JSON list of C-alpha atoms and ligand atoms in Angstrom, two decimals:
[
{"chain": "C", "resi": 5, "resn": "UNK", "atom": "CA", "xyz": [139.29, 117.79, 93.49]},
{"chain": "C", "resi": 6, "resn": "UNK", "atom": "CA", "xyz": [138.95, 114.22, 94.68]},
{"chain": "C", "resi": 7, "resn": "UNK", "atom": "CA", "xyz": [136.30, 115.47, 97.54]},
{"chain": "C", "resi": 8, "resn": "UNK", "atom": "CA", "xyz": [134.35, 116.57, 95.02]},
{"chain": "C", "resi": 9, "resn": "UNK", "atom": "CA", "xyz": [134.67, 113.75, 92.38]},
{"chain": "C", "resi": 10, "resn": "UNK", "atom": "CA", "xyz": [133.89, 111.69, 95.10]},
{"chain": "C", "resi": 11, "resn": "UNK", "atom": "CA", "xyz": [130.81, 113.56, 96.30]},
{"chain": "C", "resi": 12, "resn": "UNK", "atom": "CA", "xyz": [129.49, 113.53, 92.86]},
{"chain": "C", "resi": 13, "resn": "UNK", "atom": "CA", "xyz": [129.74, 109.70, 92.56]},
{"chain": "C", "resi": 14, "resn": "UNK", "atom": "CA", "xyz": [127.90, 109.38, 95.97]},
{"chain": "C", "resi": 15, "resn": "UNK", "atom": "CA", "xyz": [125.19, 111.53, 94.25]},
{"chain": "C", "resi": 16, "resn": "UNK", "atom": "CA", "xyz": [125.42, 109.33, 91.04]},
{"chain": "C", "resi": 17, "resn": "UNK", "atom": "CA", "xyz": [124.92, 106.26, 93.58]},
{"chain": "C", "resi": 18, "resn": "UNK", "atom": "CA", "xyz": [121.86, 107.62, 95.18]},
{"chain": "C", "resi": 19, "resn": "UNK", "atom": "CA", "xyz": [120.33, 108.18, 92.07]},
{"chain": "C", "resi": 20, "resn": "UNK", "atom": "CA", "xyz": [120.49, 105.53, 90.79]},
{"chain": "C", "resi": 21, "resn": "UNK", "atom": "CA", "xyz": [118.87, 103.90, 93.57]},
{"chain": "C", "resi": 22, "resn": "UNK", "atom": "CA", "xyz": [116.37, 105.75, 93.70]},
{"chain": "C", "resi": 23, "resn": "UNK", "atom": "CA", "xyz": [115.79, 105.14, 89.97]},
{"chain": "C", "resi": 24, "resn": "UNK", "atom": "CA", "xyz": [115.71, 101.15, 91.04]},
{"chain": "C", "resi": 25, "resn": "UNK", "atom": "CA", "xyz": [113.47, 101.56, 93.78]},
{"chain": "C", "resi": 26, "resn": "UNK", "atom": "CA", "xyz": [110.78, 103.52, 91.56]},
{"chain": "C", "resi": 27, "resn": "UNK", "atom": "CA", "xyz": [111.27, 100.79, 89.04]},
{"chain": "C", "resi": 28, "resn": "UNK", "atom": "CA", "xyz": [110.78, 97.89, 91.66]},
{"chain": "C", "resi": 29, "resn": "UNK", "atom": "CA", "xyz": [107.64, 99.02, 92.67]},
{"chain": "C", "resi": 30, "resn": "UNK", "atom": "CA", "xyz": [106.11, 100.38, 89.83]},
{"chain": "C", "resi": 31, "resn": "UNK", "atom": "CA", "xyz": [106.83, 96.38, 88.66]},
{"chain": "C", "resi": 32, "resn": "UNK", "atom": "CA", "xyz": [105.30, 95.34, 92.05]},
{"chain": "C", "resi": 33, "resn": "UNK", "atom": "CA", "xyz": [101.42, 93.82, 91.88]},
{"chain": "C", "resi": 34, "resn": "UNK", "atom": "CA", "xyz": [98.77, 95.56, 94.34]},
{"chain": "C", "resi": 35, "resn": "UNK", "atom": "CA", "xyz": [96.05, 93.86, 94.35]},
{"chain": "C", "resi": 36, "resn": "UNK", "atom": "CA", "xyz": [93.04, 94.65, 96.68]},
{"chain": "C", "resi": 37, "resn": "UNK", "atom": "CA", "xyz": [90.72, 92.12, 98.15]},
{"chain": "C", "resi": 38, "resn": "UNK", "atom": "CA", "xyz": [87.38, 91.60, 98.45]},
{"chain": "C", "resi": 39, "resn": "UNK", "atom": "CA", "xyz": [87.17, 88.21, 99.16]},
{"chain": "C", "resi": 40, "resn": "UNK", "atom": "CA", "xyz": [85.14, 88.71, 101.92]},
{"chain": "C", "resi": 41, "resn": "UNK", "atom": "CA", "xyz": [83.54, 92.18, 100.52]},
{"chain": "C", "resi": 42, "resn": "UNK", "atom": "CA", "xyz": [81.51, 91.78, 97.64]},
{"chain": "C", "resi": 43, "resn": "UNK", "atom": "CA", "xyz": [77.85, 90.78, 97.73]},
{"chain": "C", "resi": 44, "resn": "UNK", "atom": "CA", "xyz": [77.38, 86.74, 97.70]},
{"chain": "C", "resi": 45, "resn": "UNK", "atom": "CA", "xyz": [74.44, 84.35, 97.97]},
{"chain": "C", "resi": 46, "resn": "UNK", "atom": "CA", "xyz": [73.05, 83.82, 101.85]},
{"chain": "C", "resi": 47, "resn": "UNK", "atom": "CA", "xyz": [71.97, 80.18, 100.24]},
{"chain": "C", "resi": 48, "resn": "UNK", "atom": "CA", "xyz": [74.00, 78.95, 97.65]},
{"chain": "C", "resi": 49, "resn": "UNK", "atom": "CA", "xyz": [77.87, 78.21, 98.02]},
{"chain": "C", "resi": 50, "resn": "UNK", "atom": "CA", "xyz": [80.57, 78.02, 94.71]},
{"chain": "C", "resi": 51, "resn": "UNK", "atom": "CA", "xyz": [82.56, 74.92, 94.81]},
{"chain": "C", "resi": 52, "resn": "UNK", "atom": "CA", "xyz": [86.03, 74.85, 94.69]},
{"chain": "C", "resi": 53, "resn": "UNK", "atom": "CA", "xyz": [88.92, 73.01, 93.00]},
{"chain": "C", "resi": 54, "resn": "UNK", "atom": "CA", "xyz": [92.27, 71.93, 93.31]},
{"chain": "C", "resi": 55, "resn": "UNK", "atom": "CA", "xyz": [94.51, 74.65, 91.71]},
{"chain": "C", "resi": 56, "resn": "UNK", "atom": "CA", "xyz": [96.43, 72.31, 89.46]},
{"chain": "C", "resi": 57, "resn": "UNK", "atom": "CA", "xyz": [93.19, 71.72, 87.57]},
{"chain": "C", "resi": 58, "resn": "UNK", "atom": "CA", "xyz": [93.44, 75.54, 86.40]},
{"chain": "C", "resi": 59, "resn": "UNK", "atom": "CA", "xyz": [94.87, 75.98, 83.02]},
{"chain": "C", "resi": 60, "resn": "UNK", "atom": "CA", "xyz": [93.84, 78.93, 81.54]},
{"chain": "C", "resi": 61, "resn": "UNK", "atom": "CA", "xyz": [92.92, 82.65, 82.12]},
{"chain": "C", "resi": 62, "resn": "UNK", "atom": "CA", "xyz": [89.11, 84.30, 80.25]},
{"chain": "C", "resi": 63, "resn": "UNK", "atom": "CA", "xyz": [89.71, 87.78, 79.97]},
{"chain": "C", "resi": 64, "resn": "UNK", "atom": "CA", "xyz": [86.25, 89.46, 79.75]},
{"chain": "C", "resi": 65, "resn": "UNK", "atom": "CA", "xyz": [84.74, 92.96, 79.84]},
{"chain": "C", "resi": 66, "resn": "UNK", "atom": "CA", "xyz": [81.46, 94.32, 81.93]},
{"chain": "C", "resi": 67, "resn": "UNK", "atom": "CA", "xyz": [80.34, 95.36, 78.24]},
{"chain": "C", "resi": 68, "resn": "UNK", "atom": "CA", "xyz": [78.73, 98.63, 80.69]},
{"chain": "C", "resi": 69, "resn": "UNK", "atom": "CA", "xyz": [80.68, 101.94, 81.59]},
{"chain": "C", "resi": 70, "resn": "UNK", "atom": "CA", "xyz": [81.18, 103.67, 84.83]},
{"chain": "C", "resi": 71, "resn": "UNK", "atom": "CA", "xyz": [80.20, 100.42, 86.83]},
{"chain": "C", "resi": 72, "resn": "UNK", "atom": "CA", "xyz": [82.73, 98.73, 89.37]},
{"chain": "C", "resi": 73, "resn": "UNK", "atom": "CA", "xyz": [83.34, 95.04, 91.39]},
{"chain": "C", "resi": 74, "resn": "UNK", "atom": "CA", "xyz": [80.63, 95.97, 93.52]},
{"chain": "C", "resi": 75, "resn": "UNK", "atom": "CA", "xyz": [77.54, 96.31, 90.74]},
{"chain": "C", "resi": 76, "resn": "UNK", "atom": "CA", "xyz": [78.58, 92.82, 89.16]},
{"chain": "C", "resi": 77, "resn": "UNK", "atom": "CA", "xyz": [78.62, 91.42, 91.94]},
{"chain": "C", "resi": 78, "resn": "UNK", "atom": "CA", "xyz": [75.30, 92.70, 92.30]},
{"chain": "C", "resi": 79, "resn": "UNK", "atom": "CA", "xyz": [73.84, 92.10, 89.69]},
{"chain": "C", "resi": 80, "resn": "UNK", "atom": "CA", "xyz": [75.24, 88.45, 89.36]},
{"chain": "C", "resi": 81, "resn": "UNK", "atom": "CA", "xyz": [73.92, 87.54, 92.69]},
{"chain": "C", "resi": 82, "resn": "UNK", "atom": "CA", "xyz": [70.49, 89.28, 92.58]},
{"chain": "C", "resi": 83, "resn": "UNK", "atom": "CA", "xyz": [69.81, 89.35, 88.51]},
{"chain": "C", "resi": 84, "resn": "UNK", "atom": "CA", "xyz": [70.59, 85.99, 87.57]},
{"chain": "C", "resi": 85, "resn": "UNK", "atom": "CA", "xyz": [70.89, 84.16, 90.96]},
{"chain": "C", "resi": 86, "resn": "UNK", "atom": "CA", "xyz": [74.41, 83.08, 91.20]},
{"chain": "C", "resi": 87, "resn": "UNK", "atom": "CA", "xyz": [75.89, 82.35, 94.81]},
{"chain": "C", "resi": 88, "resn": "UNK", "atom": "CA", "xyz": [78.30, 84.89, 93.83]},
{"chain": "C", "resi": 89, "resn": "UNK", "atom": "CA", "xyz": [80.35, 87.34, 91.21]},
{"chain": "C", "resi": 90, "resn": "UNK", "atom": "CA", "xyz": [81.33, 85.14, 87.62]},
{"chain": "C", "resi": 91, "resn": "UNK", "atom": "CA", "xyz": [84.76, 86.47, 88.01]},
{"chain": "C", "resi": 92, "resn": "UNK", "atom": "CA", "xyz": [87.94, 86.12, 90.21]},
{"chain": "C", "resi": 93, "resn": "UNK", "atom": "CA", "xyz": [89.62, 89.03, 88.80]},
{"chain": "C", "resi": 94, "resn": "UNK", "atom": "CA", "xyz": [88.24, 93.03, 88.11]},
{"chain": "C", "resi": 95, "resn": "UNK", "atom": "CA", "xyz": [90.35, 95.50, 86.62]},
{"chain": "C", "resi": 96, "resn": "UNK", "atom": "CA", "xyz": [88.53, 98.95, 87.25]},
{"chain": "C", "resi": 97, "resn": "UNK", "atom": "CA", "xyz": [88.97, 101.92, 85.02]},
{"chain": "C", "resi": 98, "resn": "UNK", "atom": "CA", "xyz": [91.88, 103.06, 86.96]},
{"chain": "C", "resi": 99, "resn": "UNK", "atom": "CA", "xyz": [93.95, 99.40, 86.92]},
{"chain": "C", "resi": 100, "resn": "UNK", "atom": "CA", "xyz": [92.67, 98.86, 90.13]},
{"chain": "C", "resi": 101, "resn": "UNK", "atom": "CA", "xyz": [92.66, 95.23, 90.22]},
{"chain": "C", "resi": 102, "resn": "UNK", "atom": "CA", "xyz": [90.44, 93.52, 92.92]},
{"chain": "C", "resi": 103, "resn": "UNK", "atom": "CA", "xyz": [90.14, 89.59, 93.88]},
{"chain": "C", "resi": 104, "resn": "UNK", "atom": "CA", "xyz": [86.50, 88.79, 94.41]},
{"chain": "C", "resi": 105, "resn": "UNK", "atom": "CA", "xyz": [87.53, 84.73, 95.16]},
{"chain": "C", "resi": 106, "resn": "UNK", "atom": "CA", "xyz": [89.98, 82.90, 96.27]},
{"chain": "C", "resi": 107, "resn": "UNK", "atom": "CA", "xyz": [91.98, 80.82, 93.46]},
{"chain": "C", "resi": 108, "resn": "UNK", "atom": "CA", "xyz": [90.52, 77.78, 94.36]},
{"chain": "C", "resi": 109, "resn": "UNK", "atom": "CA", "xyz": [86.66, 78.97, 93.93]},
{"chain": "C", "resi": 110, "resn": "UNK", "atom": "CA", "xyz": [84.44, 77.77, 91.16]},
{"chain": "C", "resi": 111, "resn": "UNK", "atom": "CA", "xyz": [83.00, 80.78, 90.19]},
{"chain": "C", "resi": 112, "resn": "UNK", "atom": "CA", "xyz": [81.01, 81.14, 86.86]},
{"chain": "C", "resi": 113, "resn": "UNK", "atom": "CA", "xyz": [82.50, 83.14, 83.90]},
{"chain": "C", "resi": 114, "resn": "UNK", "atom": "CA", "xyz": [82.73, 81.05, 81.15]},
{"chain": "C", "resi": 115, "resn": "UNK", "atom": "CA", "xyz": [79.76, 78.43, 80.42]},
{"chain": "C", "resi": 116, "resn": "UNK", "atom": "CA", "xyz": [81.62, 74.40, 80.26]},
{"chain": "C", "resi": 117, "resn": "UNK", "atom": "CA", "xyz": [85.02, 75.44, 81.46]},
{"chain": "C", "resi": 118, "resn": "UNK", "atom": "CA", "xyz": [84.78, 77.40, 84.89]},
{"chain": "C", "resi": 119, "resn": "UNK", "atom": "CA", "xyz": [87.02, 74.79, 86.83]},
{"chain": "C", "resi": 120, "resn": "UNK", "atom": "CA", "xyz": [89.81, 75.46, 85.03]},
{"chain": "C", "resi": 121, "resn": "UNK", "atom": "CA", "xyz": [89.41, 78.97, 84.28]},
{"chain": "C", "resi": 122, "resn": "UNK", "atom": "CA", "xyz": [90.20, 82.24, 86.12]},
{"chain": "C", "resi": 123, "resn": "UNK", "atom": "CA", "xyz": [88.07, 84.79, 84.95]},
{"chain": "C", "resi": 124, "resn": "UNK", "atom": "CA", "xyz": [89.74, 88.34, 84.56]},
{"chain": "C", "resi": 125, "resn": "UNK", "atom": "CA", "xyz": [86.71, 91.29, 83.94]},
{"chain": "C", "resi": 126, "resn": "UNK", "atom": "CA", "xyz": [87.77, 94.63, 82.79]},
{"chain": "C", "resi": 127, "resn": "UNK", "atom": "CA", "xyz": [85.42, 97.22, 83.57]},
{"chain": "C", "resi": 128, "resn": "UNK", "atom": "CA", "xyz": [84.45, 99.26, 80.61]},
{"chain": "C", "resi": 129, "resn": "UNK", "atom": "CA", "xyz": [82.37, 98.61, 77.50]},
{"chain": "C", "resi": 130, "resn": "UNK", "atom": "CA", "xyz": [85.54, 97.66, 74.53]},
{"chain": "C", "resi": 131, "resn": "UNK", "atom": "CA", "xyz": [82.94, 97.55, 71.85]},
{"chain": "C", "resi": 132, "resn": "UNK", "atom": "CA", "xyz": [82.61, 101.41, 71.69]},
{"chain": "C", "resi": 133, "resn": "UNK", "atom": "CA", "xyz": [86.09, 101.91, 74.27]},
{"chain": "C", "resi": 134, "resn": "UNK", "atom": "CA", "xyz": [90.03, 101.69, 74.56]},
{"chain": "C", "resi": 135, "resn": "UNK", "atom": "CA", "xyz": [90.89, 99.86, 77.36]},
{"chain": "C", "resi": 136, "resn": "UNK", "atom": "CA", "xyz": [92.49, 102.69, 80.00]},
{"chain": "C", "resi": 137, "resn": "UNK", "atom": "CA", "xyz": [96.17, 102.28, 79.45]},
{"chain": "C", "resi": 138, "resn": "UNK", "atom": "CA", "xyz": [96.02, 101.54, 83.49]},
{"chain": "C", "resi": 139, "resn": "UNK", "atom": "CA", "xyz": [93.79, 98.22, 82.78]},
{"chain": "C", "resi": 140, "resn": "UNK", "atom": "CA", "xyz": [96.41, 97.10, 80.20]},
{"chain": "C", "resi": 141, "resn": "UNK", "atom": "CA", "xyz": [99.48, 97.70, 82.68]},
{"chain": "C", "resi": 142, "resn": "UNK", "atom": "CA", "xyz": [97.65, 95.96, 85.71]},
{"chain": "C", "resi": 143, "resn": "UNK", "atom": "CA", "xyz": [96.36, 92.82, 83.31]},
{"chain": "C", "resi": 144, "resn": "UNK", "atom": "CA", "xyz": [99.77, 92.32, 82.24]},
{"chain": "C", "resi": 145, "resn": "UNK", "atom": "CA", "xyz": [100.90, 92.37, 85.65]},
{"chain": "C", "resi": 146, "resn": "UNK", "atom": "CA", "xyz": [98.25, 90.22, 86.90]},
{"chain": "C", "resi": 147, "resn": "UNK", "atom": "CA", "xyz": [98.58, 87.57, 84.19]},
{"chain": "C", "resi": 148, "resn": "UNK", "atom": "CA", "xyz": [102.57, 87.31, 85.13]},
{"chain": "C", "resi": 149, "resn": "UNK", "atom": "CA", "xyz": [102.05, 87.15, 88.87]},
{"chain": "C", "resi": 150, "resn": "UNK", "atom": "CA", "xyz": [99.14, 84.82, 88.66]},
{"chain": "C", "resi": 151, "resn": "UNK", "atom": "CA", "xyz": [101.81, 82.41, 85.53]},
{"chain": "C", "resi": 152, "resn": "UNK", "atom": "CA", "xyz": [104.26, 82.78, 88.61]},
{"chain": "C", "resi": 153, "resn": "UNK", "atom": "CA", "xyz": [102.23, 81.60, 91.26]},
{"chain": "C", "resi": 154, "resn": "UNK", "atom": "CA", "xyz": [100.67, 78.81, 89.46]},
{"chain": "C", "resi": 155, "resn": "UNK", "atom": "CA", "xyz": [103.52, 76.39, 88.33]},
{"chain": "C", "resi": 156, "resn": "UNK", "atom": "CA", "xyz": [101.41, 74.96, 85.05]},
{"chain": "C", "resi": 157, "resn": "UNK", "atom": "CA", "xyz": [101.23, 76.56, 82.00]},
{"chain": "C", "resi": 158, "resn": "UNK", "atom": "CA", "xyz": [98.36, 79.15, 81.44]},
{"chain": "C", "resi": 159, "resn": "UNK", "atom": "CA", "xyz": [97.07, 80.11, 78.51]},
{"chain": "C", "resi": 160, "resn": "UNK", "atom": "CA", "xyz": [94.88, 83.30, 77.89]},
{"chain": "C", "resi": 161, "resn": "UNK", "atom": "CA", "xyz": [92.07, 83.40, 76.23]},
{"chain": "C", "resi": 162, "resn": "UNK", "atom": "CA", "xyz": [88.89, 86.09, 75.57]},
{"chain": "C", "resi": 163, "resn": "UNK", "atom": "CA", "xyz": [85.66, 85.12, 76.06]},
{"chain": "C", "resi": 164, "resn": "UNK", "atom": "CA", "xyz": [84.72, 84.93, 72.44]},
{"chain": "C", "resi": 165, "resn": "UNK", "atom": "CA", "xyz": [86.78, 82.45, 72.24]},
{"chain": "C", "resi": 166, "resn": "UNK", "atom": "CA", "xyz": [84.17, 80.27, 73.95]},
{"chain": "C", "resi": 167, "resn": "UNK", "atom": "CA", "xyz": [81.11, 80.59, 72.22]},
{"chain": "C", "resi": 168, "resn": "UNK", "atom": "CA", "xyz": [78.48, 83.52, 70.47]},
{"chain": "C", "resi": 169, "resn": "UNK", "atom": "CA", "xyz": [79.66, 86.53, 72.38]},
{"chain": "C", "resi": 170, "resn": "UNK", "atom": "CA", "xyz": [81.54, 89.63, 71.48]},
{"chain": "C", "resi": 171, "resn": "UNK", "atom": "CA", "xyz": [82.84, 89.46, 75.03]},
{"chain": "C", "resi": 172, "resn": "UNK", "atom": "CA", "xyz": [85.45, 91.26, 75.63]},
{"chain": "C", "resi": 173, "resn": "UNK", "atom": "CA", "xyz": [84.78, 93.67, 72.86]},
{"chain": "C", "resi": 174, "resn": "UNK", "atom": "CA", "xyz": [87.41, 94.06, 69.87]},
{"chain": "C", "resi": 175, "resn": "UNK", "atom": "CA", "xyz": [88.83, 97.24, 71.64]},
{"chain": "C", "resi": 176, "resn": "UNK", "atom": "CA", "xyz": [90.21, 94.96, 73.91]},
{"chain": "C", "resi": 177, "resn": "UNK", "atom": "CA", "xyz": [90.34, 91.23, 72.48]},
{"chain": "C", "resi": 178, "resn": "UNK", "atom": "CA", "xyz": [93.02, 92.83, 69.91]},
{"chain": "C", "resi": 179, "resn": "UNK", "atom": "CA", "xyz": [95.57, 93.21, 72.94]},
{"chain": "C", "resi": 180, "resn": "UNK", "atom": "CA", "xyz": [95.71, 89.20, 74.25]},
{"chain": "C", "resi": 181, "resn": "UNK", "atom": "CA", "xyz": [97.57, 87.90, 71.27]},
{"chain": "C", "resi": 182, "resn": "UNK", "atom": "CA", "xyz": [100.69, 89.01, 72.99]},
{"chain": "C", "resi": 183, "resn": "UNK", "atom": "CA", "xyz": [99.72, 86.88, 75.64]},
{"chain": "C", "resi": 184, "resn": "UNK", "atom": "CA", "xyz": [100.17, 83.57, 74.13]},
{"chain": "C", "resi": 185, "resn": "UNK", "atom": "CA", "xyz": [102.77, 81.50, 74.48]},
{"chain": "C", "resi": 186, "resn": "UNK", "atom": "CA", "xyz": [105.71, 81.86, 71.85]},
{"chain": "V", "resi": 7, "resn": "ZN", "atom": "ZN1", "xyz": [82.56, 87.61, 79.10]}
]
């Protein structure tokens, strides 16, 4: 009777491991990079900053579907002749998130305040789409690791915010509010 009571809470134990492990890294942030990947400029450089002059995150959208990292950065560099992609963030359809720059990079994303912005782009047109449930778990993630690694306060902001855009689309601008501070 006591083998078995005790074999049972060895059982019990291992569960619950098990349970904690799955729940550590489903909390855990992957994030891919392509730094060093994505299309760029052979001419013109971003500049960079110090990172205690970021203070806030633009959360935009590519306003296309079915496109990826790789087409705005793309279209950035060959359409309207930047020395690289606008944003240092993507979140793919999936909640694939992908670095295009280094924190300290100057890249443009939203017109006046790029130094002290990090652009976040979710792929996927929220005008006429829901965000993918995926893109809403990895942006929260992301916005947490990126409030942890940056000691300063960060607020979060849509595009919108900034100026005559519907950037990132209502599907999506509805869901920051719970990002703000308390
Ligand atoms: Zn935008």
């Amino acid at each position: 009777m006591i083998i078995k009571h005790k074999k049972s809470l060895i059982i019990g134990a291992v569960f619950l491991v098990v349970i904690l492990l799955l729940f550590l890294s489903d909390q855990r942030i992957k994030i891919i990079d392509k730094t060093n990947e994505l299309m760029r400029s052979s001419s013109l450089k971003y500049g960079t900053r110090l990172l205690s002059q970021i203070n806030q995150i633009v959360v935009h959208h590519s306003a296309s579907i079915g496109q990826t990292a790789e087409d705005y950065a793309r279209y950035h560099v060959q359409s309207k002749g930047w020395p690289g992609i606008g944003y240092t963030f993507i979140l793919e359809i999936d909640g694939t998130i992908v670095q295009a720059h280094p924190l300290n990079v100057v890249s443009y994303n939203t017109g006046g305040v790029n130094t002290r912005t990090i652009g976040i782009c979710l792929s996927g047109d929220f005008t006429k789409q829901e965000p993918s449930p995926q893109q809403l778990k990895s942006l929260k993630k992301l916005i947490k690791y990126l409030r942890k690694t940056l000691p300063q306060q960060l607020a979060v902001y849509g595009h919108k915010d900034y100026g005559t855009t519907s950037c990132p689309g209502p599907h999506l601008y509805k869901h920051l509010k719970q990002f703000q501070f308390a």
